[in-house]
mmCIF file of the C-alpha atoms, coordinates in Angstrom:
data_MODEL
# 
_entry.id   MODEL 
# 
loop_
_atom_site.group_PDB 
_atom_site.id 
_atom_site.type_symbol 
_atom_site.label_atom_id 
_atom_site.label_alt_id 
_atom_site.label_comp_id 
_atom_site.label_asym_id 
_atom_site.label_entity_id 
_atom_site.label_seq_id 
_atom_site.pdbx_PDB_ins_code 
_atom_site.Cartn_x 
_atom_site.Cartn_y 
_atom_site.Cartn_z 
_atom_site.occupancy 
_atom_site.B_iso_or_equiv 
_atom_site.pdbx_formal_charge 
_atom_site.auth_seq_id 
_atom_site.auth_comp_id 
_atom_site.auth_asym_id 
_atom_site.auth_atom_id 
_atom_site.pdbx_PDB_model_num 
ATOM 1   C CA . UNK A 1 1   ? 288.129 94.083 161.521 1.00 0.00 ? 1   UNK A CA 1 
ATOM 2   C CA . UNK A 1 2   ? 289.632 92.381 158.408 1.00 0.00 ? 2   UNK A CA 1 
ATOM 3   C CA . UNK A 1 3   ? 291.398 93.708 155.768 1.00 0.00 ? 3   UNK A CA 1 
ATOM 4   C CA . UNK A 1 4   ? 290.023 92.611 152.162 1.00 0.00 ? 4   UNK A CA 1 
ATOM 5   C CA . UNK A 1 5   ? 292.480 93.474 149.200 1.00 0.00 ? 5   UNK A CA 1 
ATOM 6   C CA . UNK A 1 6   ? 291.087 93.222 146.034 1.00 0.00 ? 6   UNK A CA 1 
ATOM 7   C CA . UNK A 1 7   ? 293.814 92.571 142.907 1.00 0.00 ? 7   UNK A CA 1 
ATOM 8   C CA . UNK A 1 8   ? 292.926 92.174 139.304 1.00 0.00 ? 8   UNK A CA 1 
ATOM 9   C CA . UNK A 1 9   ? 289.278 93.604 139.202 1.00 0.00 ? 9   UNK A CA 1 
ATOM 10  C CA . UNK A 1 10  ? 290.290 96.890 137.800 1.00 0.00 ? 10  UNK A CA 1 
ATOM 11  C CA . UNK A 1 11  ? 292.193 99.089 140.554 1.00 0.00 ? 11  UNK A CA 1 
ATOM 12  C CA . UNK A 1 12  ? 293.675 97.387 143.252 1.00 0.00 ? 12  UNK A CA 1 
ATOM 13  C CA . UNK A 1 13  ? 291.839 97.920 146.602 1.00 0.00 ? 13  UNK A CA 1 
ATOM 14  C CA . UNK A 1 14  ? 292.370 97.178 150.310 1.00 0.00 ? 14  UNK A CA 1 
ATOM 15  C CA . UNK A 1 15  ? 289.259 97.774 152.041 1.00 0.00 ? 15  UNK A CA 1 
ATOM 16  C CA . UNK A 1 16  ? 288.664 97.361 155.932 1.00 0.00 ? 16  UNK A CA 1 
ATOM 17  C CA . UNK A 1 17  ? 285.372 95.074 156.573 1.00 0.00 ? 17  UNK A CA 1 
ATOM 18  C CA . UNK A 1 18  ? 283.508 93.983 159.512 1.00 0.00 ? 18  UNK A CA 1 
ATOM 19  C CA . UNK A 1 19  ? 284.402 90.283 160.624 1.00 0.00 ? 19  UNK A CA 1 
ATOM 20  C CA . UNK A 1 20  ? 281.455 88.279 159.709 1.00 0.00 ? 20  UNK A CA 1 
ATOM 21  C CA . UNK A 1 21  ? 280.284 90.171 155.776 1.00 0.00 ? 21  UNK A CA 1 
ATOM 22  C CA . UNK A 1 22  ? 280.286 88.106 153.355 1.00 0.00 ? 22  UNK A CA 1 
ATOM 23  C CA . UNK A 1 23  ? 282.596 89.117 150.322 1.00 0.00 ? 23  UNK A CA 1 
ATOM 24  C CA . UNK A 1 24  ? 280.676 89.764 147.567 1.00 0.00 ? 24  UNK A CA 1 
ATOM 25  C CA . UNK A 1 25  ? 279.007 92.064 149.651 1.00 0.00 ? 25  UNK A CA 1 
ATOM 26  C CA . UNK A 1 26  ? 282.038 93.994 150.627 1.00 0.00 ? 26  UNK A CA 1 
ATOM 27  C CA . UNK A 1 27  ? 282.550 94.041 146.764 1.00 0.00 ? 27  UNK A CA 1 
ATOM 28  C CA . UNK A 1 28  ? 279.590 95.559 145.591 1.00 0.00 ? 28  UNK A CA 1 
ATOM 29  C CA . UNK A 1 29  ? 279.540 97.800 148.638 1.00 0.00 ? 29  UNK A CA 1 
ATOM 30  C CA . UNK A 1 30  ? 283.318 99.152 147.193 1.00 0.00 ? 30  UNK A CA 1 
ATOM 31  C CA . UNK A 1 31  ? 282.728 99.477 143.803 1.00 0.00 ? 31  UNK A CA 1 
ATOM 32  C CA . UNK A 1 32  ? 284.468 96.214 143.268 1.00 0.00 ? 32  UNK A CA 1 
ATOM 33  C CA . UNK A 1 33  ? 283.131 94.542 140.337 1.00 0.00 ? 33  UNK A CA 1 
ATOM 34  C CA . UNK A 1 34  ? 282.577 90.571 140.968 1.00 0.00 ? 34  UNK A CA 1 
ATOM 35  C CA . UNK A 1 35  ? 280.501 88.680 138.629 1.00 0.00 ? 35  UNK A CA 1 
ATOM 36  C CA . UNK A 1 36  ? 277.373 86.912 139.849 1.00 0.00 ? 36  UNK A CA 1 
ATOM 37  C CA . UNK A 1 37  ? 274.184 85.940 138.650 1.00 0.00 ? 37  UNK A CA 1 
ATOM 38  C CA . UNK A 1 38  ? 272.520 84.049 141.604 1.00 0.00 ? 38  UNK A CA 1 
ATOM 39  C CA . UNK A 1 39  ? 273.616 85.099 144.707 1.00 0.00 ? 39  UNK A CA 1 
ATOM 40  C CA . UNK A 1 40  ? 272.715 82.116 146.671 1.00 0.00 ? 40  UNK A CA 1 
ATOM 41  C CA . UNK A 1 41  ? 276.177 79.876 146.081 1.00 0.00 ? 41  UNK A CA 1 
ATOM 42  C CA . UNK A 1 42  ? 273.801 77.693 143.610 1.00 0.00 ? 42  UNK A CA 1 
ATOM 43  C CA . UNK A 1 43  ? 275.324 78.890 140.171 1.00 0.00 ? 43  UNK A CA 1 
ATOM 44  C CA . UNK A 1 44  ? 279.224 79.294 140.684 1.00 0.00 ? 44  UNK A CA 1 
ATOM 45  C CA . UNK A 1 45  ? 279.508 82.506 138.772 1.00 0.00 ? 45  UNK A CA 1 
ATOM 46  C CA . UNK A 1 46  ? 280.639 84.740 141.597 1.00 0.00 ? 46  UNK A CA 1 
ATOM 47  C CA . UNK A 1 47  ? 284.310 82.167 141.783 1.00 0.00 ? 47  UNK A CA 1 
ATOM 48  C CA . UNK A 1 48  ? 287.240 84.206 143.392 1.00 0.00 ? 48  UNK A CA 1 
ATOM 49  C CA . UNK A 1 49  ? 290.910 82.785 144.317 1.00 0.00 ? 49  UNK A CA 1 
ATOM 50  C CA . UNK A 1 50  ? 291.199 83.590 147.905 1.00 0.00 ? 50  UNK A CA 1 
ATOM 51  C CA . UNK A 1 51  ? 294.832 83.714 149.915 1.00 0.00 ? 51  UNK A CA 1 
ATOM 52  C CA . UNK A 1 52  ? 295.313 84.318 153.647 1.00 0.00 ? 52  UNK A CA 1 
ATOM 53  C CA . UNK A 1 53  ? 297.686 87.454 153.811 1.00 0.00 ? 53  UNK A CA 1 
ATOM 54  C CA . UNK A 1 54  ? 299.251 86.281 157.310 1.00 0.00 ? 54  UNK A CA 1 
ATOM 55  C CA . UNK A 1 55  ? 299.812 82.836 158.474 1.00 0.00 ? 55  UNK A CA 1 
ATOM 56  C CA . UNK A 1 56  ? 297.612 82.796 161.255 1.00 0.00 ? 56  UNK A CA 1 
ATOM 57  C CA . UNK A 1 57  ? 294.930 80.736 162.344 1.00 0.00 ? 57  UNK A CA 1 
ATOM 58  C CA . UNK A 1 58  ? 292.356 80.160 159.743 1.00 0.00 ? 58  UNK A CA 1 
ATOM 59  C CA . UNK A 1 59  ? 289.262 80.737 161.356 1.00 0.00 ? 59  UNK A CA 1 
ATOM 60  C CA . UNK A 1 60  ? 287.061 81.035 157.394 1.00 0.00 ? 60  UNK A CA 1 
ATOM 61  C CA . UNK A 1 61  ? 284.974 78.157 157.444 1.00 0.00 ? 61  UNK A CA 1 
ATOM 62  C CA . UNK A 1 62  ? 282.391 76.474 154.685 1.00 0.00 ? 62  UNK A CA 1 
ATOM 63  C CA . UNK A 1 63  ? 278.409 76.364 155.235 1.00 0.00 ? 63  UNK A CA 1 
ATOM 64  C CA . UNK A 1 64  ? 277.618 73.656 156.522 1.00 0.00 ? 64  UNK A CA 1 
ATOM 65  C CA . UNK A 1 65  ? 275.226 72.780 154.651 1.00 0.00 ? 65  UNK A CA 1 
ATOM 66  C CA . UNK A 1 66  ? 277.817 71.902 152.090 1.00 0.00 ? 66  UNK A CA 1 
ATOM 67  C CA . UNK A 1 67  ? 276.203 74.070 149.325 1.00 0.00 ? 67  UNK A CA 1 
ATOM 68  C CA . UNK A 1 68  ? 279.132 75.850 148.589 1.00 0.00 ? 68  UNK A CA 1 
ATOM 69  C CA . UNK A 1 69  ? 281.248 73.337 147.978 1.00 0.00 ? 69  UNK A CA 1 
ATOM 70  C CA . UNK A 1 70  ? 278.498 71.333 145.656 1.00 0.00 ? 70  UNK A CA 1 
ATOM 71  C CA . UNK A 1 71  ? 278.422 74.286 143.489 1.00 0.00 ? 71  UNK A CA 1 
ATOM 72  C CA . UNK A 1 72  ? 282.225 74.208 143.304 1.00 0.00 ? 72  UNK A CA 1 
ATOM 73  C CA . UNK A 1 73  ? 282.397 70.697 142.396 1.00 0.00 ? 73  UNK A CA 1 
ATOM 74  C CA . UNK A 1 74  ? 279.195 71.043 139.913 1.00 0.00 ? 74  UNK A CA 1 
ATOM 75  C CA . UNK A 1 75  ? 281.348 73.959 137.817 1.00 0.00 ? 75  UNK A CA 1 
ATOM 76  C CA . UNK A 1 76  ? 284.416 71.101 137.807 1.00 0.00 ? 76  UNK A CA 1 
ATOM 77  C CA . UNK A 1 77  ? 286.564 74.301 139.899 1.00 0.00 ? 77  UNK A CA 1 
ATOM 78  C CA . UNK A 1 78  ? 287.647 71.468 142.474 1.00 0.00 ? 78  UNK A CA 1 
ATOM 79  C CA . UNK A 1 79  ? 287.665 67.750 142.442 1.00 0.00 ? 79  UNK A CA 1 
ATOM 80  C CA . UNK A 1 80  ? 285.466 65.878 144.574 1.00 0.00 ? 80  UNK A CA 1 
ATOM 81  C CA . UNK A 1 81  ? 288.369 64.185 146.001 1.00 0.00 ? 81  UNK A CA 1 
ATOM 82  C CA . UNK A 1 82  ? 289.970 67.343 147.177 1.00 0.00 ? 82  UNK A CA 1 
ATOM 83  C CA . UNK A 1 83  ? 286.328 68.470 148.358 1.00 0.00 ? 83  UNK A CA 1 
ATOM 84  C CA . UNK A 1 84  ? 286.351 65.553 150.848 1.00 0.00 ? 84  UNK A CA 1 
ATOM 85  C CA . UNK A 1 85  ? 289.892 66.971 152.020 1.00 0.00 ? 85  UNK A CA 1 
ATOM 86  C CA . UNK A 1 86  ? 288.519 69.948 152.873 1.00 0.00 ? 86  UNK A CA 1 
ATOM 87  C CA . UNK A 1 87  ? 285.612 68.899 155.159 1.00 0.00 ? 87  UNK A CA 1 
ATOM 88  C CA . UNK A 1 88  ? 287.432 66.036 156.689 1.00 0.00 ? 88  UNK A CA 1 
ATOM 89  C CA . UNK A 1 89  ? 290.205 68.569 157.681 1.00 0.00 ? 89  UNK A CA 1 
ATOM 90  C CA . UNK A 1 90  ? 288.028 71.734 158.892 1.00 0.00 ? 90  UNK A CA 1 
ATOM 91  C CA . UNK A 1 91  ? 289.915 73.924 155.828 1.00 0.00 ? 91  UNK A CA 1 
ATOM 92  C CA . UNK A 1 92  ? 288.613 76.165 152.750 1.00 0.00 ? 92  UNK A CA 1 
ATOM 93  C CA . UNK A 1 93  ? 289.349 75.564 149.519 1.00 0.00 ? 93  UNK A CA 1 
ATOM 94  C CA . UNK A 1 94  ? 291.692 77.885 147.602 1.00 0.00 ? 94  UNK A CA 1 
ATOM 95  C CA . UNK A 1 95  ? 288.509 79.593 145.310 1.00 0.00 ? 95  UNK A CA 1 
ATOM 96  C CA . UNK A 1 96  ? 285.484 80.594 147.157 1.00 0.00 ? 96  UNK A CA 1 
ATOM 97  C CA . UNK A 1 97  ? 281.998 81.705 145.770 1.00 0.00 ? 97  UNK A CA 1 
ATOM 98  C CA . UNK A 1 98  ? 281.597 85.175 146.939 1.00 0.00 ? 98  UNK A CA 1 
ATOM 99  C CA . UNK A 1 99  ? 278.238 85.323 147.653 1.00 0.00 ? 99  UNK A CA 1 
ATOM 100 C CA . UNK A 1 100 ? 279.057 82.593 150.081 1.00 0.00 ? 100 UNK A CA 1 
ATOM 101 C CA . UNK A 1 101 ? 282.266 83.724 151.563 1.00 0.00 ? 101 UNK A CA 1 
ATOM 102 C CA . UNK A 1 102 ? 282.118 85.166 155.181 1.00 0.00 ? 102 UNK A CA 1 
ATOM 103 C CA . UNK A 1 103 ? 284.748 87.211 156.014 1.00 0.00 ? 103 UNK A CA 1 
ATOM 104 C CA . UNK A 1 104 ? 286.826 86.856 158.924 1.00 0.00 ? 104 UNK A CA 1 
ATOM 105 C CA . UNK A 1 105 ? 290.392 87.241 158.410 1.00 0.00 ? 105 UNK A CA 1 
ATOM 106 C CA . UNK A 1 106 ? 292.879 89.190 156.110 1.00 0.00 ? 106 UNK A CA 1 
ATOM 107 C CA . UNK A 1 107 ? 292.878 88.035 152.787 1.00 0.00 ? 107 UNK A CA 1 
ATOM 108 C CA . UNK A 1 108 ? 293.770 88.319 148.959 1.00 0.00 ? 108 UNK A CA 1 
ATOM 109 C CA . UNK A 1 109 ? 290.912 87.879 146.727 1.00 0.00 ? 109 UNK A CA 1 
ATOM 110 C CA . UNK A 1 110 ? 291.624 87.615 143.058 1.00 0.00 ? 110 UNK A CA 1 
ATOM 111 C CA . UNK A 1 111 ? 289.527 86.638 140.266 1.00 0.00 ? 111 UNK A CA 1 
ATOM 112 C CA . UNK A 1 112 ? 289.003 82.832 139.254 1.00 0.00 ? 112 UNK A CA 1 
ATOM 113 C CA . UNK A 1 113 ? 290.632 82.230 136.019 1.00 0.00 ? 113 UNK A CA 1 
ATOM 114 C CA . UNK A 1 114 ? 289.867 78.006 135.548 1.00 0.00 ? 114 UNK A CA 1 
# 
């Protein structure tokens, strides 16, 4: 299990989700209001800040496919510099699309004020 707290999108919520559901999922099943108008990581709308609550071992990792990260760099919320960083060194960036985000550790999700 991973804990999922949920600041600045009305009341403040810590919810307990399955390792493996993606966020905006989680979200919508918890009342938690996130926009989005695609739901496929293609139109950027669903942008949250996340932060790791422990320092532990990240174990959240990006598609592979890269599509979350295009759509990131397409809505100029990261650089394609620091893009590059982040697949050459196996981390996530600092905002995540929801709709893309799988779950698998304890984190902070805020939303993405850029």
């Amino acid at each position: 299990m991973a804990k999922v707290k949920f600041i600045g999108f009305g009341a403040e919520k810590e919810i307990e989700a399955k390792d493996g559901d993606i966020l905006l999922r989680i979200a919508k099943d918890n009342d938690v209001r996130i926009p989005c108008d695609c739901e496929d990581g293609e139109c950027g709308s669903c942008a949250v800040s996340v932060s790791f609550i422990k320092d532990s071992i990240q174990t959240e990792r990006l598609d592979s496919q890269g599509k979350e990260l295009k759509a990131l760099i397409s809505k100029a919320i990261i650089s394609i510099k620091d893009a590059e960083y982040y697949e050459m060194n196996d981390k996530v960036p600092p905002v995540r699309l929801a709709c893309q985000c799988i779950v698998r550790d304890d984190i902070v999700v805020k939303p993405y004020n850029g």
